Coordinates of C-alpha atoms in Angstrom, one line a residue:
Chain A
M26 CA -93.8 66.5 102.2
I27 CA -90.3 65.2 102.2
L28 CA -91.4 61.9 100.7
V29 CA -93.6 63.3 97.9
P30 CA -91.8 63.7 94.6
Q31 CA -92.6 67.0 92.9
L32 CA -93.4 66.9 89.2
G33 CA -91.5 70.1 88.4
L34 CA -88.2 69.1 90.0
F35 CA -88.6 65.6 88.7
F36 CA -89.0 67.0 85.2
W37 CA -86.1 69.5 85.5
S38 CA -83.8 66.9 87.1
S39 CA -84.5 64.5 84.2
V40 CA -84.1 67.1 81.5
I41 CA -80.9 68.7 83.0
F42 CA -79.4 65.3 83.7
L43 CA -80.0 64.2 80.2
I44 CA -78.7 67.4 78.7
F45 CA -75.5 67.1 80.7
F46 CA -75.3 63.4 79.9
F47 CA -75.3 64.1 76.2
I48 CA -72.8 66.9 76.5
L49 CA -70.5 64.9 78.7
R50 CA -70.8 61.8 76.5
K51 CA -69.8 63.8 73.4
F52 CA -67.1 66.0 74.9
A53 CA -65.7 64.0 77.8
W54 CA -66.6 60.3 78.0
K55 CA -66.1 59.3 74.4
P56 CA -62.7 61.0 74.0
I57 CA -61.6 59.8 77.4
I58 CA -62.7 56.2 76.8
A59 CA -61.2 56.2 73.3
M60 CA -57.9 57.6 74.6
L61 CA -57.8 55.1 77.5
K62 CA -58.4 52.3 75.1
E63 CA -55.8 53.5 72.7
R64 CA -53.2 53.9 75.5
E65 CA -54.0 50.4 76.9
E66 CA -53.6 48.9 73.4
S67 CA -50.4 50.7 72.9
I68 CA -49.1 49.5 76.3
S69 CA -50.1 45.9 75.7
Q70 CA -48.6 46.1 72.2
S71 CA -45.4 47.6 73.6
L72 CA -45.2 44.8 76.1
Q73 CA -45.8 42.2 73.5
Q74 CA -43.1 43.8 71.3
A75 CA -40.7 43.9 74.3
E76 CA -41.4 40.2 74.9
K77 CA -40.8 39.4 71.3
A78 CA -37.6 41.4 71.2
R79 CA -36.4 39.6 74.3
E80 CA -37.2 36.3 72.8
E81 CA -35.3 37.3 69.6
M82 CA -32.4 38.5 71.7
A83 CA -32.3 35.2 73.5
K84 CA -32.4 33.4 70.2
L85 CA -29.6 35.6 68.8
Q86 CA -27.6 35.0 71.9
A87 CA -28.1 31.3 71.6
D88 CA -27.1 31.5 67.9
N89 CA -24.0 33.4 68.8
E90 CA -23.1 30.9 71.4
K91 CA -23.6 28.2 68.9
L92 CA -21.5 30.0 66.3
L93 CA -18.7 30.6 68.8
N94 CA -18.8 27.0 69.8
E95 CA -18.6 26.0 66.2
A96 CA -15.7 28.3 65.6
R97 CA -13.9 27.0 68.6
H98 CA -14.5 23.5 67.4
E99 CA -13.3 24.4 63.9
R100 CA -10.2 26.0 65.3
E101 CA -9.4 22.9 67.3
K102 CA -10.0 20.7 64.4
M103 CA -7.9 22.9 62.1
L104 CA -5.0 22.9 64.6
K105 CA -5.3 19.2 65.0
E106 CA -5.3 18.8 61.2
A107 CA -2.3 21.1 60.9
A108 CA -0.4 19.2 63.5
Q109 CA -1.2 16.0 61.7
A110 CA -0.2 17.4 58.4
R111 CA 3.0 18.7 59.8
D112 CA 3.8 15.4 61.3
E113 CA 2.9 13.7 58.1
M114 CA 5.0 16.0 56.1
I115 CA 7.9 15.6 58.4
T116 CA 7.8 11.8 58.3
K117 CA 7.3 11.9 54.6
A118 CA 10.2 14.1 54.2
R119 CA 12.2 11.9 56.4
T120 CA 11.4 8.8 54.6
E121 CA 11.9 10.5 51.3
A122 CA 15.2 11.8 52.3
A123 CA 16.1 8.3 53.6
T124 CA 15.1 6.6 50.4
A125 CA 16.9 9.2 48.4
A126 CA 20.0 8.8 50.4
A127 CA 19.8 5.0 50.1
K128 CA 19.3 5.3 46.4
E129 CA 22.4 7.6 46.2
M130 CA 24.3 5.2 48.2
E131 CA 23.3 2.4 46.0
K132 CA 24.2 4.4 43.0
A133 CA 27.5 5.3 44.5
K134 CA 28.1 1.7 45.4
V135 CA 27.3 0.6 41.9
Q136 CA 29.5 3.2 40.4
I137 CA 32.3 2.4 42.8
E138 CA 31.9 -1.3 41.9
S139 CA 31.9 -0.5 38.2
E140 CA 34.9 1.9 38.6
K141 CA 36.6 -0.8 40.5
M142 CA 35.8 -3.3 37.8
A143 CA 37.0 -0.9 35.2
A144 CA 40.2 -0.3 37.2
L145 CA 40.7 -4.0 37.7
I146 CA 40.2 -4.5 34.0
T147 CA 42.7 -1.8 33.2
V148 CA 45.0 -3.2 35.7
K149 CA 44.6 -6.7 34.2
N150 CA 45.0 -5.2 30.8
E151 CA 48.1 -3.3 32.0
A152 CA 49.4 -6.5 33.6
G153 CA 48.7 -8.4 30.4
M154 CA 50.4 -5.7 28.4
I155 CA 53.3 -5.7 30.8
A156 CA 53.5 -9.5 30.7
L157 CA 53.4 -9.3 27.0
E158 CA 56.1 -6.7 27.0
I159 CA 58.1 -8.9 29.4
A160 CA 57.5 -11.9 27.3
E161 CA 58.6 -9.9 24.3
K162 CA 61.8 -8.8 26.2
V163 CA 62.4 -12.3 27.4
L164 CA 62.0 -13.6 24.0
R165 CA 64.3 -11.1 22.6
R166 CA 66.9 -11.9 25.3
E167 CA 66.5 -15.6 24.8
L168 CA 67.5 -14.9 21.5
A169 CA 70.5 -13.1 22.8
A170 CA 71.6 -15.0 25.9
G171 CA 70.0 -18.1 27.3
A172 CA 71.5 -18.0 30.7
E173 CA 70.4 -14.6 31.7
K174 CA 67.0 -15.2 30.5
E175 CA 65.9 -17.1 33.6
V176 CA 67.3 -14.4 36.0
L177 CA 65.6 -11.8 34.0
A178 CA 62.4 -13.6 33.9
K179 CA 62.4 -14.0 37.7
K180 CA 63.3 -10.4 38.1
L181 CA 60.5 -9.3 35.8
V182 CA 58.0 -11.5 37.5
A183 CA 59.0 -10.0 40.9
E184 CA 58.6 -6.6 39.5
L185 CA 55.2 -7.5 38.2
N186 CA 54.2 -8.8 41.6
N187 CA 55.4 -5.6 43.2
N188 CA 53.3 -3.7 40.9
Chain B
M21 CA -54.3 65.7 108.7
I22 CA -54.6 68.6 111.1
K23 CA -55.2 70.9 108.2
K24 CA -58.1 68.7 107.1
V25 CA -59.7 68.6 110.5
L26 CA -59.4 72.4 110.6
L27 CA -61.1 72.6 107.2
L28 CA -63.9 70.4 108.4
A29 CA -64.3 72.4 111.5
A30 CA -64.5 75.5 109.4
A31 CA -67.1 73.9 107.2
C32 CA -69.1 73.0 110.3
V33 CA -68.9 76.5 111.7
L34 CA -70.0 77.8 108.3
S35 CA -73.0 75.5 108.2
L36 CA -73.7 76.8 111.7
C37 CA -73.8 80.3 110.2
I38 CA -76.4 79.1 107.8
M39 CA -78.4 77.7 110.6
R40 CA -78.5 81.1 112.2
A41 CA -79.5 82.4 108.8
T42 CA -83.0 81.1 109.3
P43 CA -84.1 82.3 112.7
P44 CA -87.4 80.9 113.8
E45 CA -89.7 83.4 112.5
G46 CA -91.6 85.3 115.0
E47 CA -90.9 86.9 118.3
E48 CA -87.6 86.6 120.1
G49 CA -87.7 84.1 122.9
E50 CA -90.0 81.8 121.0
K51 CA -88.9 78.2 121.3
F52 CA -86.3 77.0 118.8
N53 CA -88.1 74.5 116.6
A54 CA -85.4 72.1 115.5
S55 CA -87.5 69.9 113.3
E56 CA -88.9 72.9 111.4
V57 CA -85.4 74.3 110.8
I58 CA -84.1 71.0 109.7
L59 CA -87.0 70.3 107.3
H60 CA -86.6 73.8 105.9
H61 CA -82.9 73.0 105.1
I62 CA -83.6 69.7 103.6
L63 CA -86.6 70.7 101.4
D64 CA -86.4 72.4 98.1
S65 CA -87.2 76.1 97.9
H66 CA -88.0 78.8 95.4
D67 CA -85.2 81.1 96.5
W68 CA -81.6 80.5 97.3
H69 CA -81.6 81.8 100.8
I70 CA -78.1 82.8 101.9
T71 CA -78.5 84.6 105.2
D72 CA -80.6 87.2 107.1
I73 CA -79.0 90.3 108.6
P74 CA -80.6 92.1 111.5
A75 CA -82.1 95.4 110.5
G76 CA -82.9 97.0 113.7
K77 CA -85.7 96.6 116.2
E78 CA -89.3 97.5 115.7
N79 CA -91.9 97.1 118.5
G80 CA -89.4 94.9 120.5
K81 CA -89.1 92.6 117.5
T82 CA -85.8 92.2 115.7
Q83 CA -86.3 92.7 112.0
Y84 CA -84.3 90.7 109.5
T85 CA -83.4 91.6 106.0
P86 CA -83.1 88.3 104.0
I87 CA -80.2 88.0 101.6
A88 CA -81.4 85.6 99.0
L89 CA -81.4 84.8 95.3
H90 CA -85.0 84.8 94.0
L91 CA -85.7 82.0 91.6
P92 CA -88.3 82.2 88.9
W93 CA -91.7 80.5 89.2
I94 CA -92.9 78.7 86.1
L95 CA -96.5 77.6 86.5
Y96 CA -99.0 75.9 84.3
S97 CA -102.6 75.9 85.2
S98 CA -105.7 74.9 83.4
R99 CA -107.1 78.4 84.0
D100 CA -104.1 80.7 83.2
G101 CA -101.9 78.6 81.0
L102 CA -98.2 79.1 81.3
K103 CA -97.3 81.8 83.9
F104 CA -93.9 83.2 84.8
Y105 CA -93.0 85.1 88.0
G106 CA -89.6 86.5 88.8
S107 CA -89.9 85.8 92.5
T108 CA -92.2 84.6 95.2
H109 CA -93.2 88.2 96.0
A110 CA -94.2 88.7 92.4
L111 CA -96.3 85.6 92.5
E112 CA -98.1 86.7 95.6
A113 CA -98.5 90.2 94.4
D114 CA -100.2 89.0 91.2
G115 CA -103.0 87.4 93.3
K116 CA -103.8 84.6 91.0
F117 CA -101.9 82.0 93.0
G118 CA -101.2 81.4 96.7
L119 CA -98.9 79.3 98.7
D120 CA -100.1 76.8 101.3
H121 CA -98.3 76.1 104.6
H122 CA -96.0 73.6 102.8
G123 CA -95.0 76.2 100.3
S124 CA -96.9 74.5 97.5
V125 CA -98.6 76.6 95.0
Y126 CA -102.4 76.6 94.4
A127 CA -104.8 78.6 92.3
K128 CA -106.8 81.3 94.1
K129 CA -110.4 82.0 93.4
I130 CA -110.4 85.0 91.1
G131 CA -113.1 86.7 93.1
A132 CA -111.1 86.3 96.4
T133 CA -108.1 88.3 95.3
H134 CA -109.3 91.7 96.4
A135 CA -106.9 91.8 99.4
P136 CA -103.7 90.0 98.8
T137 CA -101.7 90.5 102.0
T138 CA -98.1 89.8 101.2
E139 CA -97.0 90.2 104.8
T140 CA -99.1 87.3 106.0
A141 CA -99.1 85.2 102.9
H142 CA -95.8 83.6 103.5
D143 CA -96.2 83.4 107.3
S144 CA -96.5 79.7 107.4
T145 CA -97.1 79.4 111.2
H146 CA -100.0 81.7 111.3
T147 CA -103.2 79.8 111.7
T148 CA -105.6 82.4 110.4
T149 CA -103.7 82.6 107.1
E150 CA -104.0 78.9 106.7
A151 CA -107.7 79.1 107.1
H152 CA -107.7 82.0 104.6
H153 CA -105.7 79.9 102.2
V154 CA -108.2 77.0 102.3
E155 CA -111.0 79.5 101.8
D156 CA -109.7 81.2 98.7
M157 CA -108.5 78.0 96.9
D158 CA -110.0 77.3 93.6
E159 CA -110.2 73.5 93.6
S160 CA -111.4 73.2 90.0
V161 CA -108.0 74.6 88.8
S162 CA -105.0 72.3 88.9
V163 CA -101.6 74.0 89.0
L164 CA -98.4 72.4 87.8
D165 CA -95.2 73.9 89.3
F166 CA -92.4 73.7 86.8
S167 CA -90.2 76.3 88.5
I168 CA -86.5 76.3 88.5
T169 CA -86.0 75.7 92.2
K170 CA -82.9 75.9 94.3
T171 CA -82.3 72.2 93.7
A172 CA -82.8 72.4 90.0
L173 CA -80.3 75.3 89.9
Q174 CA -77.9 73.2 91.9
I175 CA -78.3 70.3 89.5
I176 CA -77.3 72.7 86.7
L177 CA -74.3 73.8 88.9
V178 CA -73.2 70.2 89.3
G179 CA -73.6 69.6 85.6
L180 CA -71.5 72.7 84.8
I181 CA -68.8 71.5 87.3
M182 CA -68.9 68.1 85.6
V183 CA -68.5 69.6 82.1
L184 CA -65.7 71.8 83.3
V185 CA -63.9 69.0 85.1
F186 CA -64.3 66.3 82.5
T187 CA -63.7 68.3 79.4
S188 CA -60.5 69.4 81.1
V189 CA -59.7 65.7 81.8
A190 CA -60.4 64.9 78.2
R191 CA -58.1 67.8 77.1
G192 CA -55.5 66.2 79.4
Y193 CA -55.7 63.0 77.4
V194 CA -55.1 64.9 74.2
R195 CA -52.3 66.9 75.7
N196 CA -50.6 63.9 77.2
R197 CA -51.2 61.6 74.3
G198 CA -48.8 58.7 74.5
K199 CA -47.5 60.0 77.8
A200 CA -48.3 59.4 81.5
P201 CA -51.4 61.2 82.8
S202 CA -51.0 64.4 84.9
G203 CA -52.9 66.5 87.4
L204 CA -56.7 66.3 87.4
Q205 CA -56.5 63.7 84.7
S206 CA -54.5 61.2 86.7
F207 CA -56.9 61.6 89.7
F208 CA -60.0 61.0 87.7
E209 CA -58.5 58.3 85.6
L210 CA -58.4 56.1 88.6
I211 CA -62.1 56.5 89.2
I212 CA -63.1 56.3 85.6
I213 CA -61.1 53.1 85.2
F214 CA -62.7 51.8 88.5
V215 CA -66.2 52.4 87.0
R216 CA -65.2 50.9 83.7
D217 CA -63.8 47.8 85.3
F218 CA -66.9 46.9 87.2
S219 CA -69.0 47.8 84.1
K220 CA -66.8 45.4 82.1
E221 CA -67.1 42.8 84.8
Y222 CA -70.9 42.7 84.6
L223 CA -71.6 43.7 81.0
G224 CA -68.6 42.2 79.2
D225 CA -68.3 43.4 75.6
K226 CA -71.5 45.4 75.8
H227 CA -70.1 47.7 78.5
E228 CA -69.0 50.4 76.1
K229 CA -72.5 51.3 75.2
F230 CA -73.5 51.9 78.8
L231 CA -70.3 53.4 80.1
P232 CA -71.1 57.1 79.4
Y233 CA -74.3 56.7 81.3
Q234 CA -72.7 55.0 84.2
L235 CA -69.9 57.5 84.4
T236 CA -72.3 60.4 84.3
L237 CA -74.5 58.8 86.9
F238 CA -71.6 58.0 89.2
F239 CA -70.0 61.4 89.1
F240 CA -73.3 63.2 89.2
I241 CA -74.4 61.5 92.4
W242 CA -70.9 61.9 93.9
F243 CA -70.5 65.5 93.0
S244 CA -74.1 66.3 94.1
N245 CA -73.5 64.7 97.5
L246 CA -70.2 66.5 98.0
L247 CA -71.7 69.8 96.9
G248 CA -74.6 69.1 99.3
L249 CA -72.1 68.8 102.2
T250 CA -70.7 72.3 101.5
P251 CA -72.4 75.3 103.1
L252 CA -75.1 77.2 101.2
N253 CA -75.9 74.3 99.0
S254 CA -78.9 72.0 99.1
N255 CA -78.8 68.2 99.3
I256 CA -79.6 67.4 95.8
A257 CA -79.7 63.6 96.1
G258 CA -81.5 64.0 99.4
N259 CA -84.5 65.1 97.3
I260 CA -86.8 62.3 96.3
S261 CA -87.8 64.0 93.1
V262 CA -84.2 63.9 91.9
T263 CA -83.5 60.4 92.9
A264 CA -86.8 59.4 91.3
A265 CA -85.7 61.1 88.1
L266 CA -82.4 59.2 88.1
A267 CA -84.2 55.9 88.9
V268 CA -86.7 56.4 86.1
L269 CA -83.8 57.1 83.6
S270 CA -82.1 53.9 84.8
F271 CA -85.5 52.1 84.6
I272 CA -85.9 53.2 81.0
L273 CA -82.3 52.2 80.1
I274 CA -82.7 48.8 81.7
N275 CA -86.0 47.9 80.1
V276 CA -85.3 49.4 76.7
N277 CA -82.2 47.1 76.5
G278 CA -84.0 44.1 77.8
S279 CA -83.2 41.0 75.8
K280 CA -85.7 38.4 74.7
D281 CA -84.6 36.1 77.5
Y282 CA -85.2 38.9 80.0
W283 CA -88.8 39.3 79.0
K284 CA -89.3 35.6 78.7
H285 CA -88.1 35.2 82.2
I286 CA -90.7 37.7 83.4
F287 CA -93.7 36.5 81.4
A288 CA -92.9 32.8 81.0
A289 CA -90.1 31.8 83.4
P290 CA -88.5 28.6 82.0
G291 CA -89.0 25.5 84.0
V292 CA -92.0 26.9 85.9
P293 CA -95.4 25.0 85.5
K294 CA -98.0 27.0 83.6
P295 CA -100.4 27.5 86.5
M296 CA -97.6 28.9 88.7
L297 CA -97.0 31.6 86.1
V298 CA -100.3 33.2 87.1
L299 CA -98.6 33.9 90.5
L300 CA -95.1 34.4 89.3
T301 CA -95.6 36.9 86.4
P302 CA -97.2 39.6 88.6
V303 CA -94.3 39.2 91.1
E304 CA -91.8 39.5 88.3
L305 CA -93.6 42.4 86.8
L306 CA -93.6 44.1 90.2
G307 CA -89.9 43.4 90.3
I308 CA -89.2 45.5 87.3
F309 CA -90.6 48.5 89.2
T310 CA -89.3 47.7 92.7
K311 CA -85.7 47.7 91.5
P312 CA -85.6 51.4 90.5
F313 CA -87.9 52.3 93.3
A314 CA -85.4 50.8 95.8
L315 CA -82.6 52.7 94.0
A316 CA -84.4 56.0 94.4
I317 CA -85.4 55.4 98.1
R318 CA -82.0 54.1 99.1
L319 CA -80.1 57.1 97.7
F320 CA -82.6 59.6 99.0
A321 CA -82.8 58.1 102.5
N322 CA -79.0 57.8 102.9
I323 CA -78.4 61.4 102.0
V324 CA -81.3 62.8 103.9
A325 CA -80.4 60.8 107.0
G326 CA -76.8 62.2 106.9
H327 CA -78.1 65.8 106.6
F328 CA -80.6 65.2 109.4
M329 CA -77.9 64.0 111.7
V330 CA -75.5 66.9 111.0
L331 CA -78.4 69.4 111.3
S332 CA -79.7 67.8 114.5
L333 CA -76.3 67.9 116.1
I334 CA -75.9 71.5 115.2
S335 CA -79.4 72.2 116.5
L336 CA -78.1 71.0 119.9
I337 CA -76.3 74.3 120.3
F338 CA -79.6 76.2 120.1
L339 CA -81.6 73.7 122.1
L340 CA -79.1 73.5 124.9
G341 CA -78.4 77.2 124.6
D342 CA -82.1 77.9 125.0
N343 CA -82.0 79.9 121.8
G344 CA -79.4 82.4 122.9
R345 CA -80.3 82.8 126.5
N346 CA -78.1 80.2 128.0
V347 CA -74.5 80.8 127.0
A348 CA -73.0 77.9 129.0
G349 CA -75.5 75.5 127.4
A350 CA -74.8 76.9 124.0
S351 CA -71.0 76.4 124.4
G352 CA -71.5 72.9 125.8
G353 CA -73.8 72.2 122.9
A354 CA -71.3 73.7 120.5
V355 CA -68.5 71.5 121.7
L356 CA -70.6 68.3 121.8
G357 CA -72.5 69.1 118.6
I358 CA -69.5 70.1 116.5
A359 CA -67.4 67.1 117.7
F360 CA -70.1 64.7 116.7
A361 CA -71.0 66.7 113.5
I362 CA -67.4 66.4 112.4
V363 CA -67.5 62.6 112.8
I364 CA -70.8 62.4 110.9
F365 CA -69.5 64.8 108.3
C366 CA -66.5 62.5 107.7
L367 CA -68.9 59.6 107.4
E368 CA -71.0 61.6 105.0
M369 CA -68.0 62.2 102.8
L370 CA -67.7 58.4 102.6
V371 CA -71.4 57.9 102.1
A372 CA -71.3 60.4 99.3
V373 CA -69.1 58.2 97.2
V374 CA -70.4 54.9 98.5
Q375 CA -74.0 55.8 97.5
A376 CA -72.8 57.0 94.1
Y377 CA -71.0 53.6 93.7
I378 CA -74.0 51.6 94.9
F379 CA -76.5 53.4 92.6
T380 CA -74.2 53.0 89.6
L381 CA -73.3 49.4 90.4
L382 CA -76.9 48.3 91.0
T383 CA -77.9 50.0 87.7
T384 CA -75.1 48.1 86.0
V385 CA -76.2 44.8 87.6
F386 CA -79.8 45.4 86.5
I387 CA -78.7 46.2 83.0
S388 CA -76.5 43.1 82.9
M389 CA -79.5 41.0 84.0
A390 CA -81.7 42.6 81.3
V391 CA -79.1 42.4 78.5
E392 CA -78.1 38.9 79.2
S393 CA -79.3 36.3 76.7
H394 CA -78.1 33.1 78.2
D395 CA -79.9 31.5 81.1
D396 CA -76.9 29.8 82.5
H397 CA -75.4 33.1 83.5
H398 CA -78.5 34.1 85.2
H399 CA -78.0 32.4 88.5
E400 CA -74.5 33.7 88.8
T401 CA -75.7 37.3 88.4
H402 CA -78.4 36.7 90.9
K403 CA -75.8 35.5 93.4
V404 CA -73.6 38.4 92.8
L405 CA -76.6 40.8 93.1
D406 CA -77.5 39.2 96.4
T407 CA -74.1 39.8 97.9
E408 CA -74.1 43.3 96.5
V409 CA -77.5 44.1 97.9
N410 CA -76.5 42.6 101.3
R411 CA -73.4 44.7 101.4
D412 CA -75.4 47.7 100.5
L413 CA -77.9 47.0 103.2
R414 CA -75.2 46.6 105.8
L415 CA -73.8 50.0 104.7
S416 CA -77.2 51.6 105.0
D417 CA -77.7 50.1 108.4
F418 CA -74.3 51.4 109.4
N419 CA -75.3 54.8 108.2
A420 CA -78.6 54.8 109.9
H421 CA -77.1 54.0 113.3

């Protein structure tokens, strides 16, 4: 009895099961499965995005590091260059100043020399003029007194030498 | 934990009450017939019997008033066509049909209906009535019983519970869209995903087509088994008609979706010499039917065995108590019986879900074998199937001990 299937119950079990299967499929399983799928997709997508963001972050960080390094490098280079330029400028200024000074000196020397020469020439001229004057005076005295003329001449020459 | 044990104990005590609800019919002092009571509990019936209340004594016999929900009879016979009766009493009063000692319906000879005695008609143990039944049976008339029985009603109940639970779960998904699941939804999500995962494992991309069926099957068997463990309810999956219905549905699903390779494997297995096919094809053809057959028997046997055990242990109380006359024996039986019954009950809770899992998993495996269109995967599936079946058999053995 327990092992004999009954047609009525068999029929009703099949029918009821199928009815509830269709109801559940439409109102429960399909929405649930769709939602589960949607959520899983969104989770995997989020994870992917997070991974991507992390990668990008790492890349940005690397870029930053690189930029910073470059900047540091640049600064060092600039400082170096500035120091060099300063040194150069200083030495250049120095040499320029030195050459300028030397030039001035040379100029001064030349001027001094020329002044000296001019002075000498004037002195010579003066001396010449004085000699001429003396000679004139001597000549005039000779004409006046012969004896005195020698003494006078010697006196004049001594005067001249003193000058 | 203590709370749960108490709950289980309460459940057992309640089921004890139901036991008392079906006193052995007849005089007091008559021997308690355990097998009859157990069978009565396990078999389907045409009314939902809740309890009997004593209604005074009459001629030294305690009279009982049954409290039961009468379920309708729907009969189709070649003589009377479709017939409806509101209850068993109405059926018997009409006189066109009678019930044999199994409770099965048969058509009475029209001429023999002059004295329908409703008192004795359902007295199954009375030998004279049996003889009377055989006498008035009209053998030329076949009767088909399409009644909504207790089990059918319980299947509807399980279906309604499922609709209630899973539409609520589906609403949870709408409500918690883009958020974490909550409440009922988070509990069932685990199980739904569990089912989906093994479905995906066996069926790959094709799993979505079969998933609604698998989910319905799994939860239907599980819920039925759990409901069957509660007092007042019948063991749905412990009824061969129900498991047969499920197996037939699975059988149809498997074979409707059979691929070319599947049928080729049955009628002309590749690599087998032509003469051997004469032997092999019938075996393979038989295999199509043995698979669902095994499904039906396995589920039925497991559930029925559990109920048998619990009921037998509870029957100990009445057997040792000599049906109410030996109080000491009854208390001893109660302690012993309830202690063991609780253990079996816990085991049955496990079996409830394990059998649902096995039925669904094997259906999935059979579908995957039928759907597959590459021979190279075949052996793999066979191997997997073998291990599954072995595990299942081990579990069944465990249950049987």
